[in-house]
Amino acid sequence: MNIIEIGGLTKKFGDFAAVDNMSLTLKEGEIFGFLGANGAGKSTTISMIASLLRPTKGEIKFLGKNIAKNAHFAKMNIGMVPQDLAIYEDMSAYENVRFFAGLYGFRGGELKARVEEALSFVGLGDKQKELPKNFSGGMKRRLNIACAIAHRPKLIIMDEPTVGIDPHSRNYILQSVKELNRMGCTILYTSHYMEEVEEICTRIAIVDHGKIIADGTKEQLKAIITDSKEIWIDVKSVEGLNQEQLKEIRGVLSVRIEEQRIKIQSRAEIGNLNDIVQQLIRDGMEIRAVEEQAPNLETVFLTLTGRNLRD
Amino acid sequence: MELWLLGSKSALLLFIGYMLYATPHDASFRPAYMLVLLIYLCLSFGIPPMRRFKKASLALYALSAALAVYGALELHPLFLLLAVPSLYELAAGLGAVSWQTAAVLIAAAWLLPAEDRPLYALTAAMCFMLYISTNRLHARLALREEERDKLQEDARRLTRALADNEEYARQSEYTIKLEERGRLSQQIHDEVGHSMAGALIQMEAARRLLDADRTKAEELLGNAIVISKEGLERIRLTLKQTKPPAEQLGIGRLQLFVDELSAKYDIRATLNYAGDLDAITQLQWRIIQANVTEAVTNSLKYSGAESIAVEVIVFNKFVKAVVRDDGRGADKVVKGLGIVGMEERSAAEGGTIIVDGSRGFSVTTLLPVRAGS
């Protein structure tokens, strides 16, 4: 089932279109990645899905219902982790989460249970009484997430949740995103960190200048550019190498030798590294290093838009 | 130039006139003063019209100098001042205005009574400066005018050559088209026409024999069918040989467009391409050509760029055509009709447009590669 359906979505600020006639569907159970440089229109799109901004044109449906007409239903089922921290520094972690969960109408025992659940989910169960102003950047981010998930939303929108934090917290957050997904949440995840998106997202859209340039799984996106990969194998000496035998291996397209490096171009979807290595060993090669050169999302983005993600 | 010299002489005349009347003097000399001044004035204004006759103008210079010297000797030393510009002009007419002339004229001050020396020396020096600078400027101006005339002549010649070349190119193109058409009709006539005529004769013969000799008629019809089949095959072959492959047409046309750009405008235009151009369909080439033309027109109009780079690359699943200039770009791109048009064209083929004004201005057309093409 489609949890989000966006059609012809446009947001203009004056003459400038921050989001330009965007159409998109999110299926339930996905971790959907929004990949784009700063200013590509990711946050504007998200703000419109979360009913924080009114679209200039176009329609957003949440579980088949227009969010403009069913705002309460949408808000009860969407959790938003904003890019800028939305927590009160001088209220304890517990009070912060209780405040936000309270806004959704939970009271008494249920409220308490949900707050505790959310806090322990993000690993702050033992820091309930402490004030966020004493927290590290990563802990603040995690508290920010707890505030957004206490009402058990069906869709969680995360806008750059890992900006400016330490690797440990980043890892923790990425794991919790996967965990939330396993528990049945659909996740809309924006980032300009290509590795994160590549690691956790099941489907990815490349956004630039307010438009979706391409979308699909990471394999589909990479296949846009090429369906071949290069395997570089450094050997001690290429003497005795039987190139013809190498070319016989399934998937191998071509073989080039550059000094002590053998460059093998191969079909991307075929796993033939074992066969190649075995053949080289049979030829008496002494292998020093093996490296696979396949396009990554960064290359895809650069090729499509002509810019770097961090521009 | 003359106006400035006349001006300086007039200033001198006024100065002398004032000095003569302002200082104590014998009133009976007044008519003589006036006469000398007026004659000098007449001579001065008489010179420009005589300029074309060199000797006459030299004589007039000498005459006015003599008049000034006469006035100085007979009437008042101040009149000597008037000799200065005339002598400079005389020297110039003889082709010898230099520091030496000035030095001689200034040194002549020592022939005068002591109280008149500074005024005379000052006049000689100032007139020299004026004369030399006016002369230099005049010479420079003349040089410039000559250069300008030459450039204009060059421009006219080049324009004519260009027009001739364009005409020649048009003519060649036309001739080539004519030749091509001639070749085609010849080929159709030779190969297809003959077969068809042969087949027709056989068929007519078959019709006549249809009742009399059925076997013979069938044989003739069989022949006609074979000949027609061969003719059809030849038509197919001729057409196949004549029709250029899509990628040659597409990239060739784009190359022509880019070359014309470099030739017609003051801009460096380049075309790069890579990948399997065969994958681009005829329709996609048309979209690329239209979008490139539109984007380049915008660049020429607004960007102030020095160079435009056009790039067509075919990747595994899509074609990318980029027009990028190195001009002033735009912080926020406001879509005009042109960009909307490009978007619509591309969307019709399932593609999209990226417009970026952050480093120069670039328009990227992305079109999906049709499977199996």
XYZ file of C-alpha atoms in Angstrom:
684
model
C 0.000 0.000 0.000
C 1.180 3.510 -0.712
C 1.691 5.457 2.490
C 2.519 8.698 0.672
C 1.424 9.749 -2.784
C 2.670 13.065 -4.067
C 1.432 14.473 -7.363
C 2.602 17.642 -9.127
C 3.881 19.115 -5.884
C 5.237 22.654 -6.292
C 6.358 25.201 -3.745
C 7.298 28.656 -4.904
C 8.946 31.397 -2.915
C 8.289 34.409 -5.089
C 9.335 33.450 -8.602
C 11.706 30.778 -7.379
C 10.443 27.198 -7.365
C 12.064 25.353 -4.444
C 10.041 22.253 -5.288
C 9.175 21.908 -8.936
C 6.301 19.684 -10.042
C 7.426 16.698 -7.997
C 5.652 13.360 -8.094
C 6.540 10.502 -5.786
C 5.095 7.499 -3.974
C 6.307 5.871 -0.780
C 5.221 2.309 -0.080
C 4.575 1.107 3.446
C 7.600 -0.543 4.999
C 10.226 1.299 2.975
C 13.212 3.233 4.150
C 13.090 5.869 1.486
C 16.165 8.018 1.002
C 16.073 11.562 -0.273
C 19.526 12.284 -1.635
C 20.455 15.771 -2.726
C 22.820 18.662 -2.201
C 22.003 21.470 0.210
C 19.226 23.596 -1.205
C 17.934 20.885 -3.532
C 14.443 21.133 -2.045
C 14.512 18.161 0.340
C 13.542 20.036 3.487
C 10.846 22.013 1.685
C 9.260 18.792 0.434
C 9.398 17.244 3.878
C 7.895 20.303 5.491
C 4.962 20.058 3.112
C 4.453 16.357 3.887
C 4.469 17.215 7.591
C 1.881 19.996 6.956
C 4.345 22.638 8.110
C 4.260 24.391 4.734
C 1.344 24.764 2.367
C 2.096 23.693 -1.218
C 1.731 26.269 -3.983
C 0.342 23.538 -6.188
C -0.141 19.800 -6.149
C -1.478 17.216 -3.755
C -0.117 15.021 -0.982
C -2.018 11.927 0.100
C -1.261 10.053 3.313
C -2.655 6.496 3.294
C -4.933 7.534 0.462
C -6.286 10.642 2.211
C -5.498 14.198 1.223
C -3.471 15.661 4.083
C -4.850 19.148 3.573
C -8.355 17.823 4.347
C -7.337 15.228 6.935
C -4.694 17.150 8.816
C -5.467 15.598 12.216
C -5.300 12.047 10.910
C -2.021 12.750 9.127
C -0.417 14.487 12.088
C -1.369 11.654 14.477
C 0.426 9.183 12.223
C 3.465 11.128 11.122
C 6.513 11.736 13.267
C 8.939 14.437 12.275
C 12.590 14.660 13.313
C 13.580 18.140 12.175
C 17.037 19.093 11.034
C 17.344 21.777 13.708
C 16.977 20.315 17.190
C 13.494 20.834 18.619
C 14.029 20.159 22.314
C 13.901 22.288 25.438
C 17.364 22.509 26.930
C 16.157 23.272 30.485
C 13.551 20.534 30.725
C 14.711 17.007 31.561
C 14.832 14.388 28.837
C 11.731 12.756 30.300
C 9.812 16.047 30.423
C 10.746 16.811 26.833
C 9.348 13.563 25.494
C 6.309 13.788 27.787
C 5.592 17.280 26.507
C 5.614 16.227 22.834
C 3.715 12.972 23.450
C 1.210 14.965 25.519
C 0.491 17.134 22.488
C -0.898 14.033 20.784
C -3.437 13.624 23.590
C -1.939 10.781 25.622
C -2.548 10.936 29.372
C -1.738 9.081 32.566
C -0.297 5.558 32.511
C -0.271 5.303 28.736
C 1.649 8.538 28.419
C 4.229 7.362 30.952
C 4.640 4.014 29.206
C 5.131 5.609 25.815
C 7.635 8.168 27.048
C 9.719 5.495 28.763
C 9.544 3.264 25.729
C 10.711 6.033 23.417
C 13.563 7.046 25.701
C 14.868 3.538 26.157
C 14.581 2.960 22.418
C 17.045 5.748 21.721
C 19.288 4.584 24.557
C 18.514 7.409 26.978
C 16.555 5.267 29.467
C 19.104 5.908 32.198
C 19.354 9.644 31.494
C 15.652 10.479 31.947
C 16.178 12.978 34.735
C 19.080 14.824 33.141
C 18.885 18.128 31.329
C 19.665 18.139 27.586
C 21.974 21.129 27.963
C 24.480 18.724 29.522
C 24.078 16.225 26.646
C 26.514 15.640 23.805
C 25.437 16.496 20.274
C 24.650 12.852 19.575
C 22.509 12.484 22.696
C 20.548 15.601 21.802
C 19.905 14.147 18.363
C 18.678 10.911 19.945
C 16.380 12.812 22.313
C 15.109 14.714 19.267
C 14.205 11.346 17.734
C 12.529 10.105 20.935
C 10.257 13.162 20.888
C 9.160 12.284 17.360
C 8.409 8.587 17.892
C 6.645 8.480 21.253
C 3.223 8.622 19.584
C 4.131 5.547 17.490
C 3.683 7.101 14.062
C 3.328 5.016 10.915
C 5.623 7.336 8.988
C 8.745 8.876 10.465
C 10.390 11.704 8.597
C 14.021 12.272 9.443
C 15.648 15.408 8.078
C 19.441 15.094 8.206
C 19.384 13.407 11.638
C 23.115 12.758 11.695
C 24.501 16.212 10.967
C 27.413 17.121 13.195
C 27.604 14.167 15.542
C 30.213 11.598 16.538
C 30.533 8.266 14.671
C 29.240 6.271 17.637
C 25.976 8.225 17.862
C 25.649 8.162 14.104
C 25.901 4.401 14.121
C 23.395 4.184 16.940
C 20.946 6.366 15.022
C 21.362 4.375 11.813
C 20.734 1.140 13.736
C 17.628 2.602 15.372
C 16.312 3.667 11.982
C 16.617 0.070 10.818
C 15.039 -1.147 14.065
C 12.090 1.249 13.687
C 11.653 -0.033 10.167
C 11.646 -3.637 11.385
C 8.931 -2.666 13.877
C 6.777 -1.598 10.931
C 7.499 2.099 10.485
C 7.974 3.599 7.083
C 10.917 5.989 7.078
C 11.562 8.983 4.901
C 15.210 9.783 5.359
C 17.032 12.780 3.943
C 20.733 13.208 3.940
C 23.556 14.489 1.878
C 25.770 11.735 3.267
C 25.798 9.272 0.420
C 27.211 6.391 2.508
C 24.354 6.569 5.029
C 21.711 6.559 2.367
C 23.455 3.716 0.591
C 23.653 1.724 3.812
C 20.128 1.927 5.159
C 17.728 2.935 2.384
C 15.717 0.405 0.409
C 14.808 2.960 -2.218
C 16.442 6.243 -3.092
C 15.423 9.358 -4.978
C 18.028 11.775 -6.283
C 16.736 15.317 -5.887
C 18.177 18.387 -7.564
C 16.762 21.850 -8.110
C 13.425 20.769 -6.664
C 12.969 17.837 -8.999
C 13.404 14.094 -8.716
C 16.061 13.288 -11.268
C 16.032 9.529 -10.745
C 14.725 7.005 -8.261
C 15.041 3.302 -7.557
C 17.060 0.873 -5.484
C 20.744 1.636 -5.235
C 21.480 -1.112 -7.745
C 18.984 0.377 -10.202
C 20.482 3.823 -9.750
C 23.988 2.557 -10.369
C 22.841 0.639 -13.433
C 21.687 3.957 -14.886
C 25.306 4.807 -15.551
C 26.798 1.482 -16.423
C 26.157 -2.212 -16.042
C 29.825 -3.057 -15.807
C 32.401 -2.833 -13.045
C 36.178 -2.879 -13.037
C 38.204 -5.256 -10.931
C 41.786 -4.180 -10.311
C 44.166 -6.886 -9.268
C 47.728 -5.996 -8.349
C 50.179 -8.829 -8.786
C 53.911 -9.191 -8.241
C 54.497 -9.832 -11.934
C 52.167 -10.366 -14.881
C 54.567 -12.800 -16.499
C 52.835 -16.051 -17.432
C 49.352 -14.526 -17.382
C 46.931 -16.191 -19.786
C 44.638 -13.345 -20.866
C 42.530 -15.525 -23.135
C 41.607 -17.826 -20.250
C 40.590 -14.804 -18.176
C 38.316 -13.558 -20.937
C 36.591 -16.934 -21.003
C 35.328 -16.448 -17.450
C 31.625 -15.715 -17.235
C 30.835 -11.977 -17.202
C 34.317 -10.797 -18.129
C 34.154 -8.199 -20.902
C 37.765 -7.175 -21.344
C 41.204 -7.460 -19.774
C 43.915 -4.784 -19.725
C 47.375 -4.869 -18.229
C 48.987 -1.759 -16.727
C 52.408 -2.662 -15.346
C 51.674 -4.874 -12.339
C 47.960 -4.188 -12.391
C 45.432 -6.321 -14.215
C 42.262 -4.378 -15.011
C 39.288 -6.590 -15.715
C 36.039 -5.116 -16.919
C 33.122 -7.306 -15.974
C 29.337 -7.310 -15.926
C 28.271 -5.745 -12.646
C 25.621 -8.262 -11.657
C 27.777 -11.375 -12.024
C 29.844 -12.510 -9.045
C 32.924 -13.947 -10.714
C 35.691 -12.750 -8.451
C 36.369 -16.265 -7.153
C 36.761 -17.656 -10.667
C 39.065 -14.812 -11.651
C 41.271 -15.181 -8.598
C 41.458 -18.953 -9.028
C 42.459 -18.541 -12.670
C 45.201 -16.091 -11.697
C 46.513 -18.498 -9.087
C 46.547 -21.297 -11.653
C 48.640 -18.989 -13.872
C 51.088 -18.641 -10.996
C 50.310 -15.002 -10.202
C 51.200 -13.681 -6.775
C 48.242 -11.494 -5.837
C 49.033 -8.364 -3.806
C 45.692 -6.552 -3.769
C 42.202 -6.805 -5.196
C 39.986 -3.778 -5.616
C 36.552 -3.459 -7.131
C 35.753 -0.215 -8.934
C 31.996 0.030 -9.184
C 30.065 3.277 -9.457
C 28.724 4.507 -6.119
C 25.800 6.812 -5.503
C 28.151 9.767 -5.420
C 29.225 8.991 -8.994
C 25.624 8.535 -10.027
C 24.724 11.882 -8.528
C 27.700 13.611 -10.100
C 27.022 12.087 -13.504
C 23.356 13.003 -13.506
C 23.534 16.501 -12.076
C 27.084 17.533 -12.892
C 27.627 18.565 -9.275
C 29.048 17.064 -6.121
C 26.681 16.245 -3.268
C 28.582 18.571 -0.969
C 28.579 21.557 -3.339
C 43.850 73.431 -35.388
C 43.572 76.721 -37.240
C 40.862 77.899 -34.940
C 43.178 77.505 -31.944
C 45.988 79.402 -33.661
C 43.632 82.174 -34.746
C 42.362 82.282 -31.195
C 45.849 82.710 -29.798
C 46.605 85.456 -32.306
C 43.378 87.253 -31.454
C 44.224 87.026 -27.745
C 47.607 88.520 -28.525
C 46.016 91.303 -30.600
C 43.598 92.177 -27.803
C 46.426 92.157 -25.272
C 48.568 94.480 -27.404
C 45.618 96.759 -28.162
C 44.820 97.061 -24.463
C 48.443 97.656 -23.507
C 48.878 100.322 -26.179
C 45.871 102.295 -25.010
C 46.333 101.685 -21.301
C 49.918 102.950 -21.154
C 50.787 106.667 -21.637
C 51.345 107.437 -25.306
C 51.195 110.092 -27.968
C 47.543 110.290 -29.161
C 48.609 111.120 -32.726
C 49.945 107.554 -33.102
C 46.538 106.032 -32.478
C 45.358 105.730 -36.130
C 48.680 104.138 -37.055
C 48.370 101.600 -34.180
C 44.867 100.780 -35.267
C 45.905 100.429 -38.913
C 48.724 98.004 -38.126
C 46.497 95.908 -35.871
C 43.714 95.748 -38.465
C 46.074 94.838 -41.312
C 47.565 92.105 -39.163
C 44.067 90.853 -38.377
C 43.160 90.814 -42.076
C 46.324 88.908 -42.946
C 45.709 86.372 -40.188
C 42.170 85.678 -41.303
C 43.276 85.714 -44.912
C 45.687 82.835 -44.463
C 43.344 79.821 -43.893
C 41.530 80.150 -47.260
C 44.944 80.425 -48.992
C 46.249 77.305 -47.240
C 46.037 75.240 -50.417
C 48.481 77.521 -52.230
C 51.659 76.947 -50.336
C 53.695 79.821 -51.698
C 50.934 82.339 -51.242
C 50.420 81.368 -47.625
C 54.175 81.479 -46.958
C 54.225 84.967 -48.458
C 51.338 85.993 -46.202
C 53.187 84.673 -43.107
C 56.305 86.586 -44.109
C 54.217 89.698 -44.800
C 52.535 89.640 -41.407
C 55.884 89.033 -39.672
C 57.363 91.969 -41.595
C 54.384 94.113 -40.669
C 54.903 93.279 -37.005
C 58.610 94.114 -37.186
C 57.820 97.365 -38.986
C 55.293 98.281 -36.299
C 57.826 97.518 -33.602
C 60.535 99.654 -35.190
C 58.346 102.616 -36.174
C 55.555 102.678 -33.620
C 55.861 100.623 -30.449
C 58.061 97.683 -29.373
C 54.960 95.695 -28.295
C 54.159 95.028 -31.953
C 57.093 92.653 -32.063
C 54.993 90.171 -30.122
C 52.816 89.756 -33.201
C 55.799 88.603 -35.225
C 56.198 85.528 -33.038
C 53.220 83.403 -34.196
C 53.743 84.451 -37.800
C 57.392 83.409 -37.688
C 56.451 80.037 -36.176
C 53.934 79.530 -38.943
C 56.496 80.536 -41.526
C 59.002 78.080 -40.054
C 56.340 75.377 -40.019
C 55.513 76.117 -43.637
C 59.187 75.640 -44.491
C 59.091 72.426 -42.450
C 61.357 73.510 -39.588
C 59.576 74.138 -36.309
C 61.924 72.836 -33.651
C 63.576 73.719 -30.384
C 66.153 75.633 -32.398
C 63.521 77.889 -33.950
C 62.138 78.556 -30.504
C 65.597 79.171 -29.101
C 66.396 81.682 -31.866
C 63.097 83.491 -31.403
C 63.498 83.611 -27.631
C 67.127 84.668 -27.911
C 65.993 87.555 -30.137
C 64.627 89.074 -26.936
C 68.087 90.459 -26.204
C 67.772 92.761 -29.204
C 64.896 94.498 -27.412
C 64.939 97.171 -24.720
C 65.396 95.564 -21.304
C 61.849 96.282 -20.053
C 60.222 94.468 -23.014
C 62.386 91.347 -22.857
C 60.430 89.199 -20.380
C 57.105 89.774 -22.106
C 58.567 88.944 -25.489
C 60.372 85.827 -24.220
C 57.184 84.645 -22.508
C 55.143 85.124 -25.671
C 57.743 83.303 -27.777
C 57.849 80.386 -25.351
C 54.051 80.131 -24.944
C 53.430 80.338 -28.666
C 55.981 77.617 -29.223
C 54.277 75.328 -26.687
C 50.900 76.016 -28.182
C 52.130 75.496 -31.672
C 53.988 72.286 -30.941
C 51.178 70.698 -28.920
C 48.500 71.669 -31.443
C 50.701 70.336 -34.187
C 51.314 67.025 -32.430
C 47.647 66.512 -31.647
C 46.774 67.369 -35.176
C 49.295 64.871 -36.517
C 47.986 62.187 -34.178
C 44.424 62.888 -35.198
C 45.356 62.651 -38.842
C 47.070 59.322 -38.181
C 43.989 57.991 -36.399
C 41.746 59.085 -39.190
C 43.958 57.348 -41.665
C 43.916 54.174 -39.556
C 40.156 54.350 -39.232
C 39.754 54.688 -42.971
C 42.013 51.716 -43.476
C 40.074 49.602 -40.970
C 36.801 50.578 -42.541
C 38.153 49.561 -45.882
C 39.338 46.237 -44.396
C 35.962 45.611 -42.798
C 34.232 46.293 -46.095
C 36.566 43.935 -47.897
C 36.117 41.176 -45.299
C 32.355 41.523 -45.261
C 32.368 41.180 -49.004
C 34.637 38.124 -48.796
C 32.380 36.605 -46.148
C 29.296 37.199 -48.233
C 31.086 35.653 -51.200
C 32.035 32.637 -49.106
C 28.537 32.211 -47.760
C 27.212 32.441 -51.264
C 29.799 29.887 -52.337
C 28.850 27.556 -49.476
C 25.176 27.902 -50.387
C 25.999 27.239 -53.996
C 28.079 24.160 -53.158
C 25.359 22.847 -50.898
C 22.843 23.378 -53.655
C 25.116 21.744 -56.229
C 25.702 18.780 -53.963
C 21.970 18.410 -53.459
C 21.427 18.575 -57.219
C 24.151 16.025 -57.841
C 22.710 13.753 -55.204
C 19.268 14.050 -56.739
C 20.718 13.385 -60.177
C 22.528 10.321 -58.894
C 19.370 9.031 -57.233
C 17.163 9.474 -60.276
C 19.850 7.909 -62.459
C 20.051 4.942 -60.123
C 16.276 4.548 -60.020
C 16.136 4.821 -63.796
C 18.989 2.339 -64.409
C 18.142 -0.292 -61.896
C 14.480 -0.033 -61.111
C 13.101 1.516 -64.295
C 14.593 -1.156 -66.527
C 13.337 -4.031 -64.404
C 9.874 -2.531 -64.231
C 9.768 -1.975 -68.001
C 10.937 -5.563 -68.565
C 8.337 -6.926 -66.192
C 5.633 -4.841 -67.836
C 6.474 -6.159 -71.326
C 6.398 -9.719 -70.093
C 3.069 -9.189 -68.353
C 1.477 -7.658 -71.457
C 2.746 -10.537 -73.542
C 1.322 -12.958 -71.002
C -2.097 -11.267 -71.214
C -2.175 -11.715 -75.008
C -1.100 -15.346 -74.774
C -3.478 -16.105 -71.886
C -6.073 -17.833 -74.102
C -3.837 -19.149 -76.864
C -0.924 -20.612 -74.946
C -1.570 -20.876 -71.234
C 1.762 -22.546 -70.339
C 3.750 -19.882 -72.158
C 1.681 -17.155 -70.476
C 2.368 -18.636 -67.039
C 6.075 -18.776 -67.800
C 6.069 -15.126 -68.838
C 4.153 -14.140 -65.704
C 6.665 -16.090 -63.631
C 9.463 -14.098 -65.270
C 7.641 -10.858 -64.591
C 7.284 -11.781 -60.918
C 10.998 -12.577 -60.596
C 11.970 -9.307 -62.267
C 9.584 -7.323 -60.065
C 10.984 -8.976 -56.954
C 14.520 -8.096 -57.997
C 13.440 -4.523 -58.715
C 11.851 -4.250 -55.297
C 15.033 -5.563 -53.697
C 17.059 -2.949 -55.600
C 14.756 -0.168 -54.404
C 15.236 -1.386 -50.856
C 19.021 -1.471 -51.277
C 19.191 1.968 -52.880
C 17.110 3.468 -50.107
C 19.250 1.791 -47.475
C 22.453 3.121 -49.025
C 21.047 6.602 -49.379
C 19.646 7.062 -45.897
C 22.366 8.191 -43.477
C 22.463 6.537 -40.054
C 20.699 8.440 -37.272
C 23.785 9.100 -35.190
C 25.681 10.654 -38.101
C 22.786 12.979 -38.788
C 22.355 13.902 -35.130
C 25.919 14.532 -34.055
C 26.793 15.964 -37.467
C 24.045 18.536 -37.225
C 25.092 19.415 -33.683
C 28.729 19.782 -34.746
C 27.674 22.080 -37.579
C 25.633 24.163 -35.147
C 28.551 24.474 -32.727
C 30.998 25.362 -35.514
C 28.689 28.062 -36.815
C 28.428 29.414 -33.302
C 32.190 29.879 -33.040
C 32.282 31.477 -36.478
C 29.352 33.874 -36.113
C 29.752 35.068 -32.538
C 32.637 36.175 -30.431
C 32.522 33.032 -28.334
C 34.446 29.781 -28.018
C 32.112 26.845 -28.593
C 33.057 23.193 -28.249
C 31.271 19.886 -28.668
C 32.238 16.705 -26.872
C 30.540 13.365 -27.107
C 31.051 9.940 -25.657
C 29.313 6.629 -25.356
C 27.210 4.686 -27.775
C 25.545 7.403 -29.869
C 23.608 4.717 -31.758
C 21.367 4.416 -28.733
C 19.942 7.894 -29.339
C 16.757 7.755 -31.363
C 15.826 10.182 -34.134
C 13.215 11.788 -31.883
C 15.702 12.170 -29.038
C 18.184 13.828 -31.393
C 15.476 16.293 -32.310
C 14.836 17.083 -28.636
C 18.551 17.422 -27.918
C 19.049 19.712 -30.912
C 16.094 21.892 -29.918
C 17.155 22.121 -26.266
C 20.766 22.854 -27.138
C 19.683 25.601 -29.526
C 17.419 27.131 -26.904
C 20.054 26.961 -24.156
C 22.733 28.428 -26.397
C 20.428 31.276 -27.431
C 19.895 32.082 -23.757
C 23.628 31.950 -23.071
C 24.352 34.328 -25.952
C 21.644 36.722 -24.815
C 22.194 36.862 -21.077
C 25.365 35.220 -19.856
C 28.173 37.418 -21.190
C 30.128 34.178 -21.445
C 33.393 33.677 -23.273
C 32.879 30.017 -23.963
C 30.075 27.505 -24.326
C 30.614 23.777 -23.998
C 28.127 21.317 -25.428
C 28.383 17.720 -24.325
C 26.439 14.619 -25.320
C 27.112 11.446 -23.376
C 25.287 8.158 -23.574
C 25.314 6.121 -20.382
C 23.817 2.728 -19.765
C 20.256 3.860 -19.173
C 20.159 7.508 -20.156
C 21.438 10.158 -22.497
C 22.832 13.357 -21.065
C 23.141 16.526 -23.128
C 24.669 19.521 -21.374
C 25.122 23.122 -22.450
C 27.387 24.966 -20.027
C 28.684 28.527 -20.294
C 31.233 30.380 -18.177
C 29.154 33.525 -17.862
C 27.594 35.304 -14.935
C 25.062 32.580 -14.070
C 22.152 33.225 -11.726
C 21.704 32.632 -7.996
C 18.110 31.593 -8.278
C 16.848 30.462 -11.619
C 13.461 31.820 -12.553
C 11.930 29.664 -15.240
C 11.011 31.511 -18.397
C 9.109 30.216 -21.388
C 12.309 28.807 -22.889
C 13.080 26.550 -19.940
C 9.458 25.459 -19.626
C 9.533 24.579 -23.339
C 12.660 22.481 -22.874
C 11.046 20.758 -19.891
C 7.928 19.926 -21.848
C 9.883 18.616 -24.817
C 11.973 16.372 -22.587
C 9.028 15.223 -20.477
C 7.312 14.018 -23.655
C 10.121 11.443 -23.957
C 10.165 10.647 -20.232
C 13.136 12.904 -19.599
C 13.890 15.874 -17.425
C 15.885 19.108 -17.326
C 18.313 20.387 -14.726
C 18.966 24.108 -14.820
C 21.839 25.283 -12.674
C 23.107 28.838 -12.392
C 25.646 28.363 -9.628
C 28.811 28.073 -11.748
C 28.181 29.789 -15.012
C 24.892 28.607 -16.381
C 24.157 25.052 -17.359
C 21.169 23.278 -18.827
C 21.261 19.500 -18.641
C 18.823 17.395 -20.621
C 18.410 13.846 -19.353
C 16.570 11.362 -21.557
C 16.100 7.673 -20.837
C 17.660 5.275 -23.324
C 14.909 3.259 -24.953
C 15.404 -0.445 -24.280
C 16.285 -2.379 -27.400
C 17.205 0.676 -29.425
